Short mmCIF file of C-alpha atoms and ligand atoms in Angstrom, two decimals:
data_model
loop_
_atom_site.label_atom_id
_atom_site.label_comp_id
_atom_site.label_asym_id
_atom_site.label_seq_id
_atom_site.Cartn_x
_atom_site.Cartn_y
_atom_site.Cartn_z
CA MET A 3 79.81 113.12 110.61
CA MET A 4 80.06 109.42 111.32
CA GLU A 5 76.94 107.41 111.04
CA LYS A 6 75.72 105.94 114.32
CA VAL A 7 74.67 102.34 114.06
CA SER A 8 74.08 101.47 117.67
CA TYR A 9 70.76 99.86 118.47
CA ASN A 10 71.28 99.92 122.18
CA LYS A 11 71.76 103.39 123.68
CA GLU A 12 73.69 102.17 126.69
CA ALA A 13 75.99 99.89 124.71
CA ILE A 14 79.54 101.08 124.26
CA ILE A 15 80.59 97.95 122.36
CA GLU A 16 78.03 96.03 120.39
CA LEU A 17 78.65 92.97 118.24
CA ILE A 18 75.80 91.84 116.04
CA ASN A 19 75.73 88.52 114.17
CA LEU A 20 79.49 88.44 113.87
CA LYS A 21 80.92 85.77 111.58
CA LYS A 22 84.54 84.97 110.87
CA SER A 23 86.19 81.98 109.21
CA PHE A 24 89.78 81.24 108.32
CA GLY A 25 89.49 78.99 105.29
CA ASN A 26 87.28 76.12 106.40
CA ASN A 27 87.82 76.87 110.04
CA ARG A 28 84.68 78.65 111.23
CA VAL A 29 85.76 80.58 114.30
CA LEU A 30 82.95 83.03 115.07
CA ASN A 31 79.44 82.07 114.13
CA ASP A 32 76.63 84.59 114.63
CA LEU A 33 78.10 86.01 117.76
CA ASN A 34 76.20 88.72 119.63
CA LEU A 35 77.64 90.62 122.54
CA THR A 36 76.96 93.91 124.27
CA VAL A 37 79.19 95.77 126.67
CA LYS A 38 77.67 98.69 128.54
CA GLN A 39 79.38 101.78 129.85
CA GLY A 40 81.33 100.98 133.00
CA GLU A 41 80.86 97.24 132.69
CA ASN A 42 83.51 94.51 132.91
CA VAL A 43 82.65 91.53 130.74
CA VAL A 44 84.72 88.39 131.17
CA VAL A 45 84.88 86.03 128.20
CA ILE A 46 85.60 82.39 128.94
CA GLY A 47 86.13 79.69 126.36
CA LYS A 48 88.33 76.79 125.40
CA SER A 49 91.67 77.34 123.81
CA GLY A 50 91.17 78.03 120.11
CA SER A 51 87.53 78.98 120.53
CA GLY A 52 88.09 82.40 119.02
CA LYS A 53 88.41 84.67 122.04
CA SER A 54 91.44 86.53 120.73
CA VAL A 55 89.88 86.77 117.28
CA LEU A 56 86.80 88.31 118.89
CA ILE A 57 88.62 91.21 120.51
CA LYS A 58 90.83 91.73 117.45
CA CYS A 59 87.64 92.27 115.47
CA ILE A 60 86.67 94.99 117.92
CA ILE A 61 89.89 96.94 117.47
CA GLY A 62 89.87 96.42 113.70
CA LEU A 63 92.92 94.18 113.44
CA ILE A 64 90.80 91.41 111.95
CA LYS A 65 87.96 92.09 109.56
CA PRO A 66 84.88 89.95 110.22
CA ASP A 67 83.29 88.21 107.22
CA SER A 68 79.90 89.61 108.12
CA GLY A 69 78.07 91.23 110.99
CA ILE A 70 78.46 94.57 112.71
CA VAL A 71 81.10 95.71 115.17
CA SER A 72 80.03 98.94 116.78
CA VAL A 73 82.32 100.78 119.19
CA PHE A 74 81.23 104.10 120.74
CA GLY A 75 78.27 103.79 118.39
CA ASN A 76 80.39 103.77 115.22
CA ASP A 77 80.60 100.90 112.78
CA VAL A 78 84.29 99.97 112.90
CA SER A 79 84.37 98.57 109.37
CA LYS A 80 83.18 101.91 107.97
CA LEU A 81 85.63 104.15 109.81
CA SER A 82 88.20 106.06 107.76
CA HIS A 83 91.84 105.54 108.60
CA ASP A 84 92.05 108.67 110.75
CA ASP A 85 88.80 107.96 112.55
CA LEU A 86 90.00 104.44 113.24
CA ASP A 87 93.19 105.84 114.76
CA GLN A 88 91.15 108.21 116.90
CA MET A 89 88.97 105.37 118.05
CA ARG A 90 92.02 103.24 118.84
CA ALA A 91 93.48 106.00 120.99
CA LYS A 92 90.51 105.52 123.31
CA VAL A 93 90.79 101.74 123.37
CA GLY A 94 93.50 99.89 125.27
CA PHE A 95 94.53 96.48 124.01
CA LEU A 96 96.56 93.98 126.00
CA PHE A 97 97.95 91.34 123.66
CA GLN A 98 98.00 87.73 124.78
CA SER A 99 101.66 87.54 123.78
CA ASN A 100 102.37 90.96 125.39
CA ALA A 101 103.82 92.27 122.11
CA LEU A 102 106.43 94.42 123.85
CA TYR A 103 108.88 95.97 121.40
CA ASP A 104 112.08 93.94 121.80
CA SER A 105 114.36 96.60 120.39
CA MET A 106 113.22 99.28 122.83
CA THR A 107 113.69 99.76 126.56
CA ILE A 108 110.71 99.56 128.89
CA ARG A 109 110.61 103.35 128.99
CA GLU A 110 110.51 103.60 125.20
CA ASN A 111 107.87 100.89 125.07
CA LEU A 112 105.60 102.93 127.30
CA GLU A 113 106.41 106.20 125.59
CA PHE A 114 105.53 104.78 122.21
CA PRO A 115 101.73 105.07 122.41
CA LEU A 116 102.05 108.41 124.21
CA ARG A 117 104.18 109.99 121.52
CA ARG A 118 101.94 108.59 118.83
CA HIS A 119 98.68 109.85 120.22
CA TRP A 120 99.59 112.98 122.16
CA LEU A 121 102.34 114.75 120.35
CA LYS A 122 101.88 117.99 122.21
CA ASP A 123 102.99 116.71 125.56
CA THR A 124 106.22 117.92 127.11
CA LYS A 125 109.02 115.61 128.07
CA ASP A 126 108.28 116.00 131.78
CA THR A 127 104.68 114.91 131.65
CA ILE A 128 105.58 111.96 129.45
CA ASN A 129 108.23 110.94 131.96
CA ASP A 130 105.77 111.27 134.85
CA LEU A 131 103.11 109.27 133.06
CA VAL A 132 105.57 106.47 132.30
CA LEU A 133 106.75 106.31 135.91
CA ASP A 134 103.17 106.40 137.18
CA ALA A 135 102.09 103.58 134.93
CA LEU A 136 105.04 101.43 135.92
CA THR A 137 104.56 102.12 139.62
CA ASN A 138 100.95 100.97 139.28
CA VAL A 139 102.14 97.51 138.27
CA GLY A 140 105.02 97.56 140.73
CA LEU A 141 107.85 97.68 138.22
CA ALA A 142 109.24 101.20 138.41
CA ASP A 143 112.79 99.90 138.78
CA THR A 144 112.78 98.12 135.42
CA ILE A 145 112.37 101.33 133.46
CA ASP A 146 115.74 101.18 131.71
CA MET A 147 115.78 97.46 131.02
CA LYS A 148 114.97 95.69 127.79
CA PRO A 149 111.94 93.34 127.63
CA SER A 150 114.27 90.35 127.18
CA GLU A 151 115.67 90.96 130.67
CA LEU A 152 112.27 90.56 132.32
CA SER A 153 110.48 87.43 133.46
CA GLY A 154 107.27 86.33 131.76
CA GLY A 155 105.06 87.74 134.48
CA MET A 156 106.95 91.03 134.55
CA LYS A 157 106.52 91.36 130.78
CA LYS A 158 102.81 90.83 131.23
CA ARG A 159 102.67 93.61 133.82
CA VAL A 160 104.70 95.99 131.67
CA ALA A 161 102.37 95.25 128.76
CA LEU A 162 99.46 96.01 131.06
CA ALA A 163 101.06 99.31 132.03
CA ARG A 164 101.51 100.18 128.35
CA THR A 165 97.88 99.33 127.67
CA LEU A 166 96.67 101.59 130.46
CA ILE A 167 98.99 104.52 129.88
CA LEU A 168 96.65 106.41 127.55
CA LYS A 169 93.82 106.15 130.10
CA PRO A 170 91.57 104.39 127.59
CA GLU A 171 87.80 104.40 127.93
CA ILE A 172 87.56 100.82 126.72
CA ILE A 173 90.10 98.18 127.64
CA LEU A 174 90.41 94.79 125.99
CA TYR A 175 92.49 92.42 128.11
CA ASP A 176 93.67 89.17 126.54
CA GLU A 177 94.49 86.92 129.51
CA PRO A 178 95.83 89.58 131.89
CA THR A 179 96.67 87.08 134.64
CA SER A 180 98.09 84.15 132.67
CA GLY A 181 101.62 83.29 133.68
CA LEU A 182 101.33 85.12 137.01
CA ASP A 183 101.46 83.60 140.46
CA PRO A 184 98.14 83.65 142.39
CA VAL A 185 99.20 86.60 144.53
CA THR A 186 100.29 88.83 141.65
CA GLY A 187 97.32 87.60 139.64
CA LYS A 188 95.02 88.81 142.37
CA GLU A 189 96.79 92.17 142.50
CA ILE A 190 96.28 92.57 138.77
CA SER A 191 92.63 91.59 139.07
CA ASN A 192 92.19 94.18 141.79
CA LEU A 193 93.99 96.75 139.63
CA ILE A 194 91.53 96.05 136.82
CA VAL A 195 88.60 96.66 139.15
CA GLU A 196 90.23 99.76 140.58
CA ILE A 197 90.70 101.22 137.11
CA GLN A 198 87.10 100.43 136.26
CA LYS A 199 85.87 102.23 139.39
CA LYS A 200 88.19 105.20 139.04
CA TYR A 201 87.74 106.01 135.36
CA ASN A 202 84.40 104.28 134.70
CA THR A 203 86.00 102.22 131.95
CA SER A 204 84.31 99.41 130.07
CA SER A 205 86.31 96.24 129.50
CA ILE A 206 86.34 92.86 127.94
CA ILE A 207 88.57 90.49 129.88
CA ILE A 208 89.55 87.16 128.42
CA SER A 209 90.57 84.80 131.14
CA HIS A 210 90.88 81.17 132.09
CA ASP A 211 91.49 82.16 135.66
CA LEU A 212 88.31 81.73 137.71
CA SER A 213 89.48 83.87 140.60
CA CYS A 214 90.24 86.70 138.19
CA ALA A 215 86.82 86.24 136.59
CA LYS A 216 85.18 86.30 140.00
CA ILE A 217 86.91 89.50 141.08
CA THR A 218 86.67 91.48 137.88
CA SER A 219 83.43 90.46 136.19
CA ASN A 220 80.07 92.19 136.17
CA LYS A 221 79.02 89.70 133.52
CA ILE A 222 80.52 86.50 132.19
CA VAL A 223 80.12 85.21 128.66
CA ILE A 224 80.93 81.62 127.74
CA LEU A 225 82.08 81.20 124.18
CA ILE A 226 81.37 77.80 122.64
CA ASP A 227 81.29 76.97 118.92
CA GLY A 228 81.71 80.58 117.96
CA THR A 229 78.67 81.95 119.78
CA CYS A 230 77.85 83.12 123.27
CA TYR A 231 76.63 79.91 124.78
CA ALA A 232 75.70 81.35 128.14
CA THR A 233 75.69 84.77 129.78
CA GLY A 234 75.28 85.77 133.36
CA THR A 235 76.98 86.85 136.56
CA PHE A 236 79.58 84.65 138.19
CA GLU A 237 77.04 83.29 140.70
CA GLU A 238 74.39 82.61 138.07
CA LEU A 239 76.73 80.63 135.86
CA ASN A 240 78.34 78.88 138.81
CA ASN A 241 74.95 77.52 139.86
CA MET A 242 73.87 76.45 136.39
CA SER A 243 73.38 72.74 135.91
CA ASP A 244 74.23 72.82 132.17
CA LYS A 245 77.08 70.39 131.54
CA LYS A 246 78.98 72.58 129.11
CA VAL A 247 78.85 75.51 131.50
CA LYS A 248 79.75 73.41 134.50
CA GLN A 249 83.01 72.22 133.01
CA PHE A 250 84.40 75.75 133.20
CA PHE A 251 83.57 76.09 136.90
CA ASP A 252 85.01 72.85 138.28
CA MET B 13 105.37 69.68 91.35
CA LYS B 14 106.98 72.00 88.83
CA SER B 15 103.82 73.99 88.36
CA ILE B 16 103.54 74.53 92.09
CA ALA B 17 107.07 75.92 92.21
CA LEU B 18 106.35 78.15 89.23
CA LYS B 19 103.11 79.35 90.79
CA HIS B 20 104.92 80.11 94.02
CA PHE B 21 107.62 82.02 92.16
CA LEU B 22 105.08 84.12 90.24
CA TYR B 23 103.06 84.70 93.37
CA GLU B 24 106.13 85.91 95.29
CA THR B 25 107.24 88.15 92.43
CA ALA B 26 103.82 89.76 92.25
CA GLY B 27 103.83 90.13 96.02
CA ILE B 28 107.19 91.88 96.03
CA TYR B 29 106.11 94.12 93.17
CA LEU B 30 102.92 95.16 94.97
CA PHE B 31 104.93 95.70 98.14
CA ALA B 32 107.22 98.07 96.23
CA VAL B 33 104.21 99.91 94.81
CA ARG B 34 102.84 100.30 98.32
CA PHE B 35 106.23 101.62 99.43
CA PHE B 36 106.02 104.49 96.94
CA LYS B 37 102.45 105.23 97.92
CA GLU B 38 103.27 105.39 101.62
CA LEU B 39 106.52 107.24 101.06
CA PHE B 40 104.79 110.52 100.28
CA LYS B 41 102.07 110.32 102.90
CA PRO B 42 102.62 112.71 105.81
CA ARG B 43 104.24 111.89 109.11
CA PHE B 44 107.74 111.01 108.08
CA GLU B 45 109.48 108.90 110.70
CA PHE B 46 112.74 110.81 110.51
CA ASN B 47 114.28 109.62 113.79
CA GLU B 48 113.61 106.01 112.98
CA PHE B 49 115.09 106.56 109.52
CA LEU B 50 118.32 107.91 110.99
CA LYS B 51 118.44 105.04 113.43
CA GLN B 52 118.08 102.56 110.61
CA CYS B 53 120.79 104.28 108.56
CA TYR B 54 123.09 103.92 111.52
CA THR B 55 122.14 100.26 111.96
CA VAL B 56 122.61 99.43 108.29
CA GLY B 57 125.97 101.19 108.15
CA ASN B 58 127.14 99.89 111.47
CA THR B 59 126.31 96.26 110.82
CA SER B 60 128.00 96.07 107.45
CA ILE B 61 130.88 98.55 107.53
CA THR B 62 133.49 96.14 108.91
CA LEU B 63 132.61 93.30 106.59
CA VAL B 64 132.44 95.60 103.57
CA SER B 65 135.83 97.11 104.40
CA VAL B 66 137.54 93.78 104.88
CA THR B 67 136.10 92.20 101.74
CA ALA B 68 136.97 95.29 99.68
CA LEU B 69 140.55 95.31 100.93
CA ILE B 70 141.00 91.61 100.17
CA MET B 71 139.33 92.02 96.80
CA GLY B 72 141.71 94.80 95.76
CA LEU B 73 144.68 92.87 96.98
CA VAL B 74 143.78 89.55 95.38
CA ILE B 75 142.73 90.91 92.01
CA THR B 76 146.01 92.83 91.76
CA ILE B 77 148.17 89.89 92.75
CA GLN B 78 146.40 87.57 90.34
CA SER B 79 146.44 89.97 87.40
CA GLN B 80 150.14 90.71 87.74
CA PRO B 81 151.61 87.56 86.08
CA ALA B 82 149.29 87.85 83.08
CA MET B 83 150.17 91.49 82.58
CA GLU B 84 153.85 90.74 82.93
CA THR B 85 153.67 88.23 80.07
CA PHE B 86 152.37 90.97 77.81
CA GLY B 87 154.83 93.46 79.22
CA THR B 88 152.10 95.78 80.36
CA GLU B 89 152.80 95.84 84.10
CA SER B 90 152.70 99.61 84.20
CA TRP B 91 149.02 99.38 83.25
CA LEU B 92 148.27 97.26 86.25
CA PRO B 93 146.91 99.98 88.56
CA SER B 94 144.56 101.49 85.99
CA VAL B 95 143.25 98.18 84.69
CA VAL B 96 142.69 96.78 88.15
CA SER B 97 141.09 99.95 89.46
CA ILE B 98 138.58 100.08 86.62
CA SER B 99 137.42 96.51 87.14
CA LEU B 100 137.25 97.09 90.88
CA VAL B 101 135.28 100.31 90.77
CA ARG B 102 133.00 99.47 87.89
CA GLU B 103 132.06 95.94 88.77
CA LEU B 104 133.69 94.04 91.57
CA VAL B 105 133.28 96.35 94.54
CA PRO B 106 129.62 97.27 93.87
CA VAL B 107 128.61 93.65 93.46
CA ILE B 108 130.68 92.30 96.33
CA THR B 109 129.40 95.07 98.62
CA ALA B 110 125.83 94.38 97.57
CA LEU B 111 126.25 90.67 98.21
CA THR B 112 127.81 91.30 101.59
CA CYS B 113 124.95 93.62 102.49
CA ALA B 114 122.36 91.19 101.14
CA GLY B 115 123.73 88.75 103.67
CA LYS B 116 124.10 91.13 106.57
CA ILE B 117 121.20 93.55 106.13
CA GLY B 118 118.87 91.05 104.46
CA SER B 119 119.07 88.54 107.25
CA SER B 120 118.82 91.10 110.02
CA ILE B 121 115.81 92.89 108.52
CA GLY B 122 114.12 89.60 107.62
CA ALA B 123 114.60 88.19 111.09
CA GLU B 124 113.73 91.40 112.94
CA LEU B 125 110.51 92.13 111.08
CA GLY B 126 109.67 88.43 111.06
CA SER B 127 109.88 88.13 114.81
CA MET B 128 107.98 91.39 115.24
CA LYS B 129 105.28 89.94 113.05
CA VAL B 130 104.89 86.63 114.86
CA THR B 131 104.99 88.17 118.34
CA GLU B 132 102.27 90.65 117.32
CA GLN B 133 104.53 93.69 117.73
CA ILE B 134 103.46 94.91 114.30
CA ASP B 135 99.79 94.62 115.28
CA SER B 136 100.61 96.40 118.48
CA MET B 137 102.07 99.35 116.57
CA GLU B 138 98.98 99.55 114.46
CA VAL B 139 96.82 99.67 117.56
CA SER B 140 99.04 102.42 118.98
CA GLY B 141 98.16 104.71 116.10
CA THR B 142 101.31 104.10 114.10
CA ASN B 143 101.34 102.99 110.52
CA PRO B 144 103.72 100.03 110.82
CA PHE B 145 104.45 100.07 107.11
CA LYS B 146 105.75 103.63 107.32
CA TYR B 147 107.49 103.14 110.62
CA LEU B 148 109.18 99.83 109.87
CA VAL B 149 109.29 99.29 106.11
CA VAL B 150 109.66 102.74 104.58
CA THR B 151 112.45 103.73 106.97
CA ARG B 152 114.40 100.51 106.43
CA VAL B 153 114.09 100.54 102.65
CA LEU B 154 115.14 104.18 102.49
CA ALA B 155 118.06 103.54 104.81
CA ALA B 156 119.29 100.62 102.71
CA THR B 157 118.87 102.64 99.51
CA LEU B 158 120.90 105.52 100.88
CA MET B 159 123.57 103.55 102.68
CA LEU B 160 124.49 101.07 99.94
CA PRO B 161 126.01 103.71 97.60
CA LEU B 162 127.93 105.16 100.54
CA LEU B 163 129.23 101.74 101.46
CA ILE B 164 130.22 101.18 97.83
CA ILE B 165 132.18 104.43 97.74
CA LEU B 166 133.90 103.39 100.94
CA GLY B 167 134.57 99.97 99.46
CA ASP B 168 136.02 101.55 96.30
CA THR B 169 138.45 103.58 98.33
CA ILE B 170 139.56 100.70 100.49
CA SER B 171 139.87 98.28 97.54
CA LEU B 172 142.11 100.77 95.73
CA TYR B 173 144.29 100.85 98.80
CA GLY B 174 144.32 97.05 98.68
CA ALA B 175 145.41 97.24 95.06
CA TYR B 176 148.19 99.62 96.07
CA ILE B 177 149.44 97.09 98.60
CA GLY B 178 149.16 94.35 95.98
CA VAL B 179 151.16 96.28 93.41
CA ASN B 180 153.87 96.89 95.98
CA ILE B 181 154.38 93.24 96.76
CA ASN B 182 156.33 92.64 93.56
CA GLN B 183 157.07 96.15 92.38
CA ASN B 184 158.04 99.34 94.06
CA VAL B 185 155.48 101.97 93.19
CA SER B 186 155.08 105.11 95.25
CA PHE B 187 151.58 106.05 96.44
CA HIS B 188 151.80 109.21 94.36
CA LEU B 189 152.64 107.33 91.16
CA PHE B 190 149.96 104.74 91.91
CA THR B 191 147.21 107.32 92.31
CA ASN B 192 148.39 109.11 89.19
CA GLN B 193 148.16 105.90 87.21
CA VAL B 194 144.76 105.05 88.64
CA PHE B 195 143.18 108.42 87.98
CA ALA B 196 144.67 108.68 84.52
CA LYS B 197 142.13 106.11 83.40
CA LEU B 198 139.48 106.19 86.11
CA ASP B 199 137.09 109.10 86.16
CA PHE B 200 133.73 110.20 87.42
CA SER B 201 131.87 108.35 84.67
CA ASP B 202 133.16 105.11 86.16
CA VAL B 203 132.09 105.91 89.69
CA LEU B 204 128.64 107.30 88.86
CA PRO B 205 127.20 104.09 87.36
CA SER B 206 128.36 102.08 90.34
CA VAL B 207 126.70 104.55 92.69
CA ILE B 208 123.46 104.40 90.71
CA LYS B 209 123.69 100.64 90.71
CA GLY B 210 124.18 100.86 94.47
CA LEU B 211 120.89 102.74 94.85
CA PHE B 212 119.09 99.94 93.04
CA PHE B 213 120.91 97.26 95.00
CA GLY B 214 120.02 98.90 98.30
CA PHE B 215 116.40 99.47 97.36
CA THR B 216 115.98 95.90 96.19
CA ILE B 217 117.64 94.35 99.23
CA GLY B 218 115.49 96.55 101.47
CA ILE B 219 112.21 95.79 99.71
CA ILE B 220 112.83 92.06 99.49
CA SER B 221 113.90 91.60 103.09
CA CYS B 222 111.09 93.79 104.41
CA TYR B 223 108.59 91.90 102.27
CA LYS B 224 109.86 88.57 103.56
CA GLY B 225 109.87 89.71 107.18
CA TYR B 226 106.55 91.50 107.01
CA HIS B 227 104.80 88.44 105.62
CA THR B 228 106.25 85.89 108.01
CA LYS B 229 103.95 83.03 108.89
CA ASN B 230 104.08 79.95 111.10
CA GLY B 231 105.60 81.32 114.27
CA THR B 232 109.25 81.11 115.18
CA GLU B 233 109.99 78.57 112.50
CA GLY B 234 108.82 81.10 109.94
CA VAL B 235 111.26 83.71 111.26
CA GLY B 236 114.24 81.55 110.30
CA LYS B 237 112.74 80.91 106.90
CA SER B 238 112.12 84.61 106.33
CA ALA B 239 115.67 85.53 107.23
CA ASN B 240 116.98 82.78 105.00
CA SER B 241 114.88 83.57 101.97
CA SER B 242 115.53 87.32 102.37
CA VAL B 243 119.19 86.60 101.79
CA VAL B 244 118.73 84.09 98.98
CA VAL B 245 116.26 86.19 97.02
CA SER B 246 118.28 89.39 97.59
CA ILE B 247 121.43 87.76 96.26
CA PHE B 248 119.57 86.51 93.22
CA ALA B 249 118.13 89.98 92.65
CA VAL B 250 121.56 91.61 92.96
CA PHE B 251 122.88 89.45 90.11
CA MET B 252 119.82 90.15 87.97
CA ILE B 253 120.19 93.89 88.47
CA ASP B 254 123.87 93.64 87.68
CA LEU B 255 123.10 91.84 84.45
CA ILE B 256 120.51 94.40 83.42
CA ALA B 257 122.80 97.27 84.39
CA ALA B 258 125.60 95.84 82.26
CA GLN B 259 123.25 95.69 79.25
CA VAL B 260 122.01 99.23 79.83
CA ALA B 261 125.53 100.55 80.23
CA ASN B 262 126.51 98.77 77.05
CA ILE B 263 123.73 100.38 75.06
CA PHE B 264 124.64 103.84 76.27
CA HIS B 265 128.27 103.23 75.43
CA ILE B 266 127.40 102.48 71.84
CA LEU B 267 125.13 105.47 71.50
N1 LIG C 153 95.48 84.93 111.58
C1 LIG C 153 94.91 83.71 111.59
N2 LIG C 153 94.94 82.94 110.49
C2 LIG C 153 94.34 81.73 110.48
N3 LIG C 153 93.70 81.20 111.52
C3 LIG C 153 93.64 81.91 112.66
C4 LIG C 153 94.25 83.21 112.75
N4 LIG C 153 94.04 83.69 113.99
C5 LIG C 153 93.34 82.72 114.64
N5 LIG C 153 93.10 81.66 113.85
C6 LIG C 153 92.34 80.45 114.21
O1 LIG C 153 91.19 80.87 114.90
C7 LIG C 153 90.91 80.03 115.97
C8 LIG C 153 90.72 80.85 117.22
O2 LIG C 153 91.94 81.46 117.58
P1 LIG C 153 92.07 82.39 118.85
O3 LIG C 153 93.45 82.90 118.87
O4 LIG C 153 91.00 83.39 118.85
O5 LIG C 153 91.85 81.36 120.04
P2 LIG C 153 91.71 81.71 121.58
O6 LIG C 153 90.29 81.47 121.96
O7 LIG C 153 92.25 83.05 121.85
O8 LIG C 153 92.60 80.58 122.22
P3 LIG C 153 93.66 80.71 123.44
O9 LIG C 153 92.88 80.63 124.70
O10 LIG C 153 94.51 79.50 123.26
O11 LIG C 153 94.38 81.97 123.27
C9 LIG C 153 92.05 79.04 116.05
O12 LIG C 153 91.57 77.81 115.54
C10 LIG C 153 93.11 79.58 115.16
O13 LIG C 153 93.71 78.52 114.47
MG1 LIG C 154 93.87 83.81 122.64
#
């Protein structure tokens, strides 16, 4: 059985003293973060502050130099290959660059994680799930197109649909509303909240978009110099007088 | 300056070697991506079949036309088909096919995997519970290894037809007589080494281009570099293998 390392019973994701450098570039420096069951945590930080690196550490794409990453109470760095795959099946990851497969149609893109994780499913249910997921983001009519035929915002929404298709328990969104107009951005923000309510998911949302942060967050974390500089609800941080915090809320 | 280049060369060689070792390790792990393998075979064949056919035809034609005057001087024109066919099948067609494929397949694999790497598609596969090495690399290397010998056999056939056309420009030789003359000297022991060589060519082109693509750095600029160096290094490797194969064949001939 896997060894449980969690110190906090409620925590579904727990990062303890996380450190990561690339050469001389120290990106994460003693970072601590806890995400509870059913909680949406928004991470704000300057470009290049290590937000994407942070969530890649959680899914095991980047190995931290030191510190503990615990997801569902398991230390990610100690998981075997199969256990890691099982863990990843329950975690959705929206890449900042969308990472849609260029050589596949939208349908195949969405089928990909389904076929990988749930081999037993019949063709019909897979088809239904794909259509459902696309309808959720309002793009059912693009199903037979290639990613290169879509606009930037449409790609983002397809990527979101692919992230959500396995009904993950944890979702890591890397800038879900960037490149979207305010109206669509708001729809996506509402979708994120809706998913949280419906399936009681826990998420980390990286965003520069204040309105998205306001709608989706239960808690906001400000990342400065590789650590969590400030934590609180949107209102709390908005009313803080700290200069470094203020600059994000102007 | 020189030592940096040497270091880079050694580093790359070690990298490619380790990549090949990993290939064999992953090859026998379960979950074989058979559909993707077939798709890659089709892609490899489809992208290079036209070019291979055209170059083989021209090769057969040109070699025959150019050899004719020399053979006439010695009064050995009747040997033309057998002499030409042996040099085509044993050496020219395998190498020319491999070079053509190094260009076509090498650049397409290098660029495809390279752009998948820099746009995080490879990471995305990993997150989706797929081993990207098995899904992308193993299938492509296997496809190249299998398809190259087939393309060489195709090239052999077409180049012999080219030779037949070449012979008929200045002489009048029936197809029946031509094939008789060719197969009087050419036999299975000439075709087999070229097929075996083809396996090595295909494997090497596949490994090198996948290695280059899979380790692409520096964004879109890196994709171009990967595609470029896939081709250059593959071509170099094809000649090295050819050299080694010639030595090996020589030794076995003596024995
Ligand atoms: N694979 C890598 N190799 C080397 N350095 C990296 C790598 N990934 C990230 N970095 C460095 O880590 C730092 C943080 O990068 P990261 O992508 O996490 O920034 P970010 O906070 O997501 O920024 P943005 O808002 O622009 O997306 C950057 O300085 C970047 O140069
Ligand atoms: Mg980022």
